Amino acid sequence: MKISELSRRTGVPVASIKYFLRQELLPAGRATAATLAEYGDEHVQRLRLIKALTALGGLSIAATRNVLAAIDQADSSEGALGAVSYALPVPMAAQSAAGDEEEAEADATAGAEVAELLAALNWQAPGTSPHVQGLTSALKELRRLDARYAPGELAAYARLAESVARLDLERAAGVDDPVALAERAVIVFAICAPVFELLRRLAQEDQVRRRAAGDGAEAASPR
Amino acid sequence: MKISELSRRTGVPVASIKYFLRQELLPAGRATAATLAEYGDEHVQRLRLIKALTALGGLSIAATRNVLAAIDQADSSEGALGAVSYALPVPMAAQSAAGDEEEAEADATAGAEVAELLAALNWQAPGTSPHVQGLTSALKELRRLDARYAPGELAAYARLAESVARLDLERAAGVDDPVALAERAVIVFAICAPVFELLRRLAQEDQVRRRAAGDGAEAASPR
DNA sequence: CTCAACAAGATACTGCCACTATCCAGTACT
DNA sequence: AGTACTGGATAGTGGCAGTATCTTGTTGAG
């Protein structure tokens, strides 16, 4: 199909498709002549994925490019999952102005806290993982805001996160082709994470309501 | 203190402080003359909060303004929590081009799905809640991407979300002043939500590693 | 008292990002 | 032959988040 047809089928303006081509989010069509190329269903699907990542997942073009590249390079199933997980933008990717010594100390404290947490949970994660780094800088910032987690609190969250992750992986199970798996993983990570956030907010809302109704007393149905 | 001192204490450039004043993120100082104003500790704290929300929480200036306004208007504790929760930007705030009929149908299906979920969980939430709407459009989009949740799967996530929310509220408990509570809630919502996301990713990472080690077999320590 | 240094506020400018529009040869159908 | 459309290159747009400059006013050291 030609570009106009691709546009019609996906609802993406022709100019935007050209933009995505330039940005290498979308592979070029098969050229049939100097000014003519043929696009296929894979382009339709890729465009849908791009729209999902940018519009719903809120990813930038650059982040989307990384994620898509990770998908395309996926050769094994685990590789696919890992690559996608690393390619997705990490919340709170540090910022802190360069290091005076007070800064360095806060860094070390937060780092130790993270290491301790990982050990307590028996989670394996390389210190180079962007997630570990993100967690470290988040804890540092919370400390600065005087809102650090109480001891054990973070671990409690982590255990729940573990359960959520278990569900996530089950959702991704049963897909064998690495590329299809990577694509599924992107959706799970980028779209379903916000869904969980929404559920969490709804749950908070509900519990606030219950407490208000019960006049500040206990939350209803603690089990 | 004068603006330059405020800048020195917070590390925010003077020009940016002026920008925040213009954007009404920061209340004006107490004017002592036509070209002189006095700032206080509350300005230091507010600036810290602004930085946390924008740099860490990734909120836009407009979103930050809403959140801060919600904080300032908080008169009761529940009101504070609700206002903050609603003021924070909702992930995936819909997009879908206007309604052909296929569209409307998808809308209705997703809406019913959400209503059913809420009923099953016995959660109270008005249909006007931005979270309900966000959830609806997310489900719609997942359906379009052919990645909908299996029956019961969403409820399983929701139950975990409930546990997380319970932890959240405990974290916010014990603060009586509505404004302080609202501020705490903002931190919990905007900073700790990304923290949970990081934990989730780490947990996924760990489990993928375990499965790979166990050569695709079961996840280690399912309990 | 004077004057350099700083203050507040208004306005204008900058850089980045995600598009969007225009232009140019080069097909393709009729 | 002519019109409509194509791919590709390049330039322009609008929004956002600051940053810089300019004007007028204030202050405090000499």
XYZ file of C-alpha atoms (C1' of nucleotides) in Angstrom:
506
model
C 0.000 0.000 0.000
C 1.082 3.600 -0.489
C 1.621 6.161 2.169
C -1.791 7.746 1.821
C -3.449 4.414 2.376
C -1.253 3.780 5.405
C -2.345 7.152 6.714
C -6.001 6.411 6.109
C -5.820 3.058 7.852
C -4.071 4.313 10.960
C -5.424 7.821 11.231
C -1.908 9.218 11.336
C -1.340 12.197 8.994
C 0.966 11.594 6.066
C 3.348 14.289 7.275
C 3.652 12.555 10.616
C 4.361 9.221 8.978
C 7.146 10.855 7.032
C 8.414 12.302 10.277
C 8.469 8.884 11.901
C 10.314 7.508 8.905
C 12.926 10.233 9.245
C 13.219 9.507 12.942
C 13.648 5.836 12.169
C 10.706 4.793 14.249
C 9.209 3.238 11.198
C 11.218 1.191 8.685
C 11.187 2.497 5.135
C 8.826 0.864 2.716
C 10.039 -1.361 -0.054
C 10.972 1.047 -2.848
C 9.462 0.172 -6.186
C 10.658 3.265 -8.018
C 12.491 6.482 -7.318
C 9.404 8.103 -5.903
C 7.342 5.147 -4.890
C 7.409 2.691 -2.047
C 5.216 -0.057 -0.823
C 4.130 -0.420 2.807
C 2.680 -3.489 4.428
C 0.703 -4.634 7.413
C 3.798 -4.556 9.565
C 3.860 -0.809 9.049
C 0.285 -0.490 10.159
C 1.062 -2.457 13.297
C 4.240 -0.543 14.000
C 2.395 2.742 13.691
C -0.208 1.534 16.152
C 2.546 0.646 18.569
C 4.202 4.032 18.109
C 0.944 5.775 18.825
C 0.386 3.655 21.902
C 3.835 4.392 23.251
C 3.799 8.115 22.604
C 0.192 9.065 23.174
C -0.671 6.597 25.920
C 2.660 5.734 27.389
C 3.798 9.327 27.159
C 7.187 8.373 25.726
C 9.235 10.861 23.776
C 10.254 10.139 20.212
C 13.786 9.332 21.341
C 12.586 6.955 24.044
C 10.231 5.318 21.585
C 13.088 4.830 19.152
C 15.121 3.091 21.840
C 12.280 0.830 22.766
C 11.553 -0.096 19.185
C 15.213 -0.773 18.549
C 15.242 -3.049 21.578
C 12.257 -4.887 20.170
C 13.870 -5.365 16.810
C 17.132 -6.582 18.209
C 15.537 -9.050 20.566
C 16.966 -12.451 19.788
C 16.083 -14.453 22.856
C 13.054 -14.233 25.064
C 14.933 -13.101 28.150
C 16.967 -10.706 26.093
C 13.794 -9.200 24.755
C 12.343 -8.619 28.189
C 15.535 -7.182 29.585
C 16.186 -4.922 26.653
C 12.699 -3.535 26.707
C 12.812 -3.011 30.424
C 16.060 -1.088 30.132
C 14.988 0.860 27.076
C 11.879 2.220 28.697
C 12.509 5.545 30.332
C 13.204 5.320 34.006
C 11.216 7.592 36.265
C 13.297 10.159 38.151
C 16.601 9.705 36.378
C 18.559 11.798 38.851
C 19.353 15.447 38.561
C 21.250 16.661 41.617
C 23.892 19.282 40.949
C 27.446 17.983 41.012
C 28.994 16.742 44.143
C 29.831 18.716 47.147
C 30.670 16.332 49.950
C 27.318 16.495 51.671
C 25.925 15.332 48.360
C 28.319 12.409 48.155
C 27.370 11.324 51.630
C 23.660 11.345 50.838
C 24.507 9.291 47.801
C 26.316 6.691 49.822
C 23.537 6.485 52.391
C 20.880 5.973 49.778
C 23.033 3.462 47.949
C 23.498 1.436 51.105
C 19.788 1.543 51.735
C 19.091 0.135 48.290
C 21.725 -2.575 48.640
C 20.260 -3.580 51.946
C 16.792 -3.772 50.486
C 17.937 -5.931 47.617
C 19.764 -8.233 49.984
C 16.795 -8.521 52.308
C 14.550 -9.460 49.430
C 17.141 -11.647 47.836
C 16.763 -9.851 44.528
C 19.546 -10.067 42.019
C 20.274 -6.835 40.248
C 23.496 -5.389 38.907
C 24.469 -2.054 40.416
C 24.561 -0.683 36.916
C 20.865 -1.268 36.408
C 19.136 2.034 35.677
C 16.417 0.942 38.047
C 18.827 0.601 40.917
C 20.222 4.001 40.153
C 16.788 5.525 39.862
C 15.786 4.028 43.167
C 18.902 5.380 44.786
C 18.322 8.910 43.614
C 14.674 8.723 44.578
C 15.517 7.728 48.125
C 18.080 10.479 48.273
C 15.534 13.031 47.203
C 12.915 11.770 49.637
C 15.451 12.144 52.378
C 16.062 15.706 51.305
C 12.333 16.353 51.385
C 12.238 14.860 54.841
C 9.816 12.182 53.761
C 11.886 9.047 53.855
C 10.339 5.635 54.172
C 10.123 4.182 57.645
C 12.255 1.066 58.146
C 10.541 -1.892 56.578
C 8.056 0.235 54.744
C 9.988 0.094 51.534
C 10.321 -3.653 51.887
C 6.570 -3.925 52.292
C 6.102 -2.053 49.047
C 8.745 -4.201 47.423
C 6.945 -7.384 48.361
C 3.786 -6.085 46.766
C 5.789 -5.052 43.725
C 7.019 -8.609 43.545
C 3.480 -9.906 43.383
C 2.644 -7.421 40.681
C 5.715 -8.448 38.727
C 4.629 -12.049 39.000
C 1.339 -11.160 37.397
C 3.161 -9.193 34.732
C 5.316 -12.112 33.762
C 2.367 -14.432 33.647
C 0.746 -12.046 31.271
C 3.782 -12.213 29.045
C 4.074 -15.975 29.261
C 3.094 -18.187 26.406
C 4.557 -15.961 23.742
C 7.511 -17.585 22.087
C 8.626 -15.357 19.272
C 11.072 -12.830 20.776
C 9.797 -9.918 18.750
C 6.181 -10.629 19.574
C 7.189 -11.078 23.194
C 9.066 -7.808 23.217
C 6.074 -6.078 21.768
C 3.824 -7.593 24.356
C 6.288 -6.613 27.049
C 6.302 -3.030 25.856
C 2.579 -2.922 26.158
C 2.618 -4.497 29.571
C 5.320 -2.172 30.807
C 4.304 1.054 29.197
C 0.538 0.835 29.164
C -0.276 -1.418 32.047
C 1.965 0.418 34.475
C -0.245 3.497 34.202
C -3.253 1.247 34.560
C -1.927 0.009 37.849
C -1.301 3.575 38.901
C -4.927 4.361 38.138
C -6.088 1.376 40.146
C -3.949 2.534 43.016
C -5.470 5.984 42.919
C -8.953 4.556 42.770
C -8.187 2.356 45.725
C -6.860 5.326 47.641
C -9.955 7.266 46.754
C -12.167 4.484 47.953
C -10.341 4.127 51.218
C -10.339 7.825 51.922
C -14.067 7.756 51.362
C -14.507 4.846 53.719
C -12.467 6.474 56.413
C -14.416 9.660 56.045
C -17.666 7.730 56.287
C -16.428 5.795 59.276
C -15.471 9.221 60.627
C -11.755 8.810 60.694
C -11.950 5.325 62.131
C -10.491 2.197 60.612
C -10.581 1.408 56.919
C -13.457 -0.828 56.039
C -12.783 -4.456 55.190
C -9.134 -4.649 56.138
C -9.469 -8.195 54.907
C 15.300 37.543 52.720
C 15.714 38.929 49.245
C 15.409 37.028 46.032
C 19.127 36.498 45.618
C 19.310 34.882 49.032
C 16.329 32.692 48.204
C 18.133 31.659 45.069
C 21.337 30.893 46.947
C 19.525 28.796 49.528
C 17.590 26.675 47.073
C 19.966 26.538 44.150
C 17.267 27.830 41.829
C 18.411 30.673 39.530
C 16.880 34.069 40.184
C 15.390 34.172 36.707
C 13.630 30.889 37.340
C 12.247 32.099 40.638
C 10.829 35.085 38.852
C 9.361 32.731 36.308
C 7.684 30.693 39.021
C 6.315 33.860 40.551
C 4.840 34.840 37.203
C 3.345 31.379 36.832
C 1.875 31.666 40.302
C 3.611 28.589 41.559
C 5.213 30.685 44.230
C 3.342 33.336 46.196
C 4.743 36.850 45.915
C 6.958 38.060 48.691
C 5.797 40.686 51.152
C 6.485 43.966 49.350
C 8.441 46.448 51.445
C 8.859 49.020 48.689
C 8.125 49.467 45.021
C 11.128 47.416 44.041
C 11.733 45.349 47.111
C 10.092 42.321 48.636
C 10.771 40.017 51.515
C 10.693 36.216 51.216
C 10.482 33.729 54.041
C 11.101 30.098 54.879
C 7.785 29.134 53.377
C 9.182 30.255 50.034
C 12.219 28.063 50.464
C 10.020 25.097 51.241
C 7.658 25.802 48.412
C 10.527 26.002 45.971
C 11.795 22.657 47.168
C 8.375 21.186 46.580
C 8.187 22.721 43.117
C 11.529 21.231 42.217
C 10.483 17.849 43.535
C 7.285 17.870 41.528
C 8.774 19.066 38.271
C 12.222 17.466 38.272
C 11.389 14.229 40.058
C 7.698 13.854 39.529
C 8.004 15.049 35.954
C 5.004 17.335 36.259
C 4.535 20.228 33.881
C 4.326 23.765 35.197
C 0.578 23.777 34.641
C 0.099 20.491 36.488
C 2.278 21.706 39.300
C 0.191 24.835 39.580
C -2.958 22.745 39.915
C -1.435 20.573 42.561
C -0.152 23.503 44.564
C -3.513 25.213 44.317
C -5.138 22.049 45.628
C -2.723 22.039 48.530
C -3.447 25.614 49.404
C -7.174 25.227 49.239
C -7.233 22.095 51.330
C -9.477 22.752 54.299
C -10.175 19.278 55.598
C -7.967 16.241 55.635
C -10.097 14.197 53.247
C -10.531 17.199 51.044
C -6.793 17.601 50.872
C -6.217 14.021 49.798
C -8.973 14.066 47.241
C -7.970 17.380 45.768
C -4.366 16.367 45.426
C -5.313 13.048 43.928
C -7.485 14.760 41.337
C -5.010 17.534 40.653
C -2.176 15.190 39.822
C -2.036 14.440 36.147
C -3.737 11.249 35.173
C -1.780 8.867 33.016
C -3.290 8.287 29.590
C -5.926 11.000 29.606
C -7.655 9.737 26.465
C -7.026 10.880 22.966
C -9.167 8.925 20.512
C -10.420 10.861 17.511
C -14.068 11.816 17.702
C -16.748 9.231 17.588
C -17.605 7.076 14.714
C -19.946 4.366 15.926
C -17.338 1.668 16.257
C -15.603 4.060 18.595
C -18.707 4.608 20.686
C -19.175 0.892 21.026
C -15.620 0.352 22.241
C -16.271 3.122 24.708
C -19.344 1.452 26.079
C -17.651 -1.927 26.329
C -14.710 -0.526 28.233
C -17.018 1.502 30.458
C -19.004 -1.587 31.343
C -15.816 -3.438 32.094
C -14.731 -0.734 34.516
C -18.127 -0.589 36.192
C -18.078 -4.331 36.627
C -14.639 -4.221 38.146
C -15.621 -1.531 40.603
C -18.699 -3.458 41.583
C -16.768 -6.693 42.040
C -14.295 -4.955 44.299
C -16.961 -2.955 46.027
C -15.090 0.249 45.365
C -16.974 3.483 45.479
C -16.024 5.928 42.762
C -18.042 8.508 40.898
C -18.182 8.011 37.140
C -16.825 11.500 36.798
C -13.572 10.601 38.484
C -10.672 11.233 36.137
C -9.262 7.926 37.246
C -12.325 6.049 36.136
C -12.175 7.811 32.820
C -8.500 7.130 32.435
C -9.019 3.494 33.198
C -11.792 3.298 30.659
C -9.725 4.775 27.883
C -6.777 2.581 28.809
C -8.858 -0.561 28.532
C -10.240 0.651 25.259
C -6.770 1.162 23.905
C -5.533 -2.196 25.126
C -8.442 -3.774 23.354
C -7.457 -1.978 20.190
C -3.902 -3.248 20.589
C -5.287 -6.709 21.062
C -3.743 -6.998 24.503
C -6.710 -6.895 26.789
C -6.602 -8.276 30.279
C -7.850 -11.808 30.723
C -10.975 -12.043 32.878
C -10.041 -11.726 36.516
C -6.568 -10.513 35.727
C -7.467 -6.892 36.179
C -9.158 -7.723 39.453
C -6.000 -9.450 40.625
C -4.039 -6.303 39.919
C -6.703 -4.246 41.599
C -6.465 -6.270 44.776
C -2.719 -5.665 44.876
C -3.339 -1.989 44.178
C -5.630 -1.989 47.164
C -2.850 -3.278 49.376
C -0.503 -0.654 48.049
C -3.079 2.043 48.673
C -3.445 0.819 52.206
C 0.275 1.313 52.735
C 0.033 4.738 51.131
C -2.656 5.876 53.503
C -0.788 4.584 56.484
C 2.146 6.619 55.361
C -0.032 9.708 55.252
C -1.661 9.004 58.588
C -0.757 10.936 61.659
C -0.583 14.279 59.937
C -3.359 16.545 61.054
C -2.833 19.902 59.438
C -4.567 19.752 56.039
C -1.859 21.685 54.236
C 0.933 19.561 55.679
C -1.099 16.484 54.853
C -1.653 17.648 51.312
C 2.024 18.250 50.920
C 2.830 14.825 52.250
C 0.228 13.339 49.947
C 1.780 15.047 46.972
C 5.104 13.513 47.803
C 3.587 10.103 48.330
C 1.630 10.266 45.121
C 4.100 11.950 42.850
C 7.412 10.638 44.095
C 6.563 7.312 45.616
C 4.521 6.146 42.666
C 7.639 6.163 40.484
C 9.473 4.410 43.291
C 6.951 1.628 43.191
C 7.330 1.451 39.450
C 11.055 1.033 39.907
C 10.507 -1.723 42.430
C 8.213 -3.422 40.020
C 10.789 -3.299 37.281
C 13.462 -4.616 39.581
C 11.197 -7.442 40.604
C 10.515 -8.250 36.987
C 14.203 -8.182 36.274
C 14.900 -10.518 39.146
C 12.245 -12.955 38.089
C 13.318 -12.994 34.494
C 16.804 -13.780 35.715
C 15.531 -16.590 37.886
C 13.527 -18.102 35.095
C 16.476 -17.915 32.774
C 18.666 -19.610 35.386
C 16.038 -22.256 36.002
C 16.043 -22.593 32.214
C 12.558 -21.440 31.535
C 11.106 -23.454 34.364
C 9.064 -22.128 37.244
C 9.857 -18.869 39.027
C 11.931 -19.387 42.111
C 10.297 -18.916 45.489
C 6.690 -18.616 44.359
C 5.983 -18.136 48.013
C 25.005 63.330 49.207
C 26.317 60.412 45.643
C 26.866 56.496 43.233
C 27.747 51.700 42.350
C 25.314 47.451 43.361
C 21.378 45.202 43.728
C 15.991 44.602 43.609
C 11.488 43.980 41.339
C 8.776 43.596 37.387
C 7.829 43.605 32.378
C 9.095 42.059 28.005
C 11.760 39.681 24.764
C 14.624 36.027 23.452
C 16.404 31.053 23.282
C 16.508 26.070 22.689
C 14.147 21.987 22.376
C 10.529 19.092 20.787
C 6.920 17.172 17.978
C 5.011 17.932 14.441
C 3.301 20.371 9.808
C 3.851 22.671 5.360
C 6.112 23.552 1.189
C 8.812 22.401 -2.588
C 10.785 19.308 -6.018
C 11.433 15.645 -9.196
C 9.525 11.463 -10.473
C 5.550 8.010 -11.411
C 0.724 6.252 -12.686
C -3.499 6.222 -14.405
C -6.716 8.145 -18.108
C -0.694 15.071 -22.360
C -2.398 16.130 -18.130
C -3.668 15.688 -13.511
C -3.203 13.646 -9.219
C -0.317 11.551 -6.358
C 4.408 9.810 -4.567
C 8.860 9.822 -1.761
C 12.220 12.747 0.007
C 14.473 17.087 1.547
C 14.094 21.310 3.868
C 11.932 24.846 6.254
C 8.389 26.625 9.320
C 5.063 26.420 13.496
C 3.463 26.387 18.168
C 4.027 25.155 22.818
C 6.887 24.768 26.814
C 10.381 25.945 30.175
C 13.203 28.626 31.142
C 16.909 32.715 30.448
C 18.332 37.480 29.354
C 17.668 42.208 29.016
C 15.746 46.579 30.131
C 13.594 50.025 33.098
C 12.700 51.987 37.229
C 13.361 52.116 42.048
C 16.118 51.409 46.613
C 20.025 50.977 49.525
C 23.979 51.361 51.965
C 29.076 52.355 51.954
C 32.147 56.106 51.350
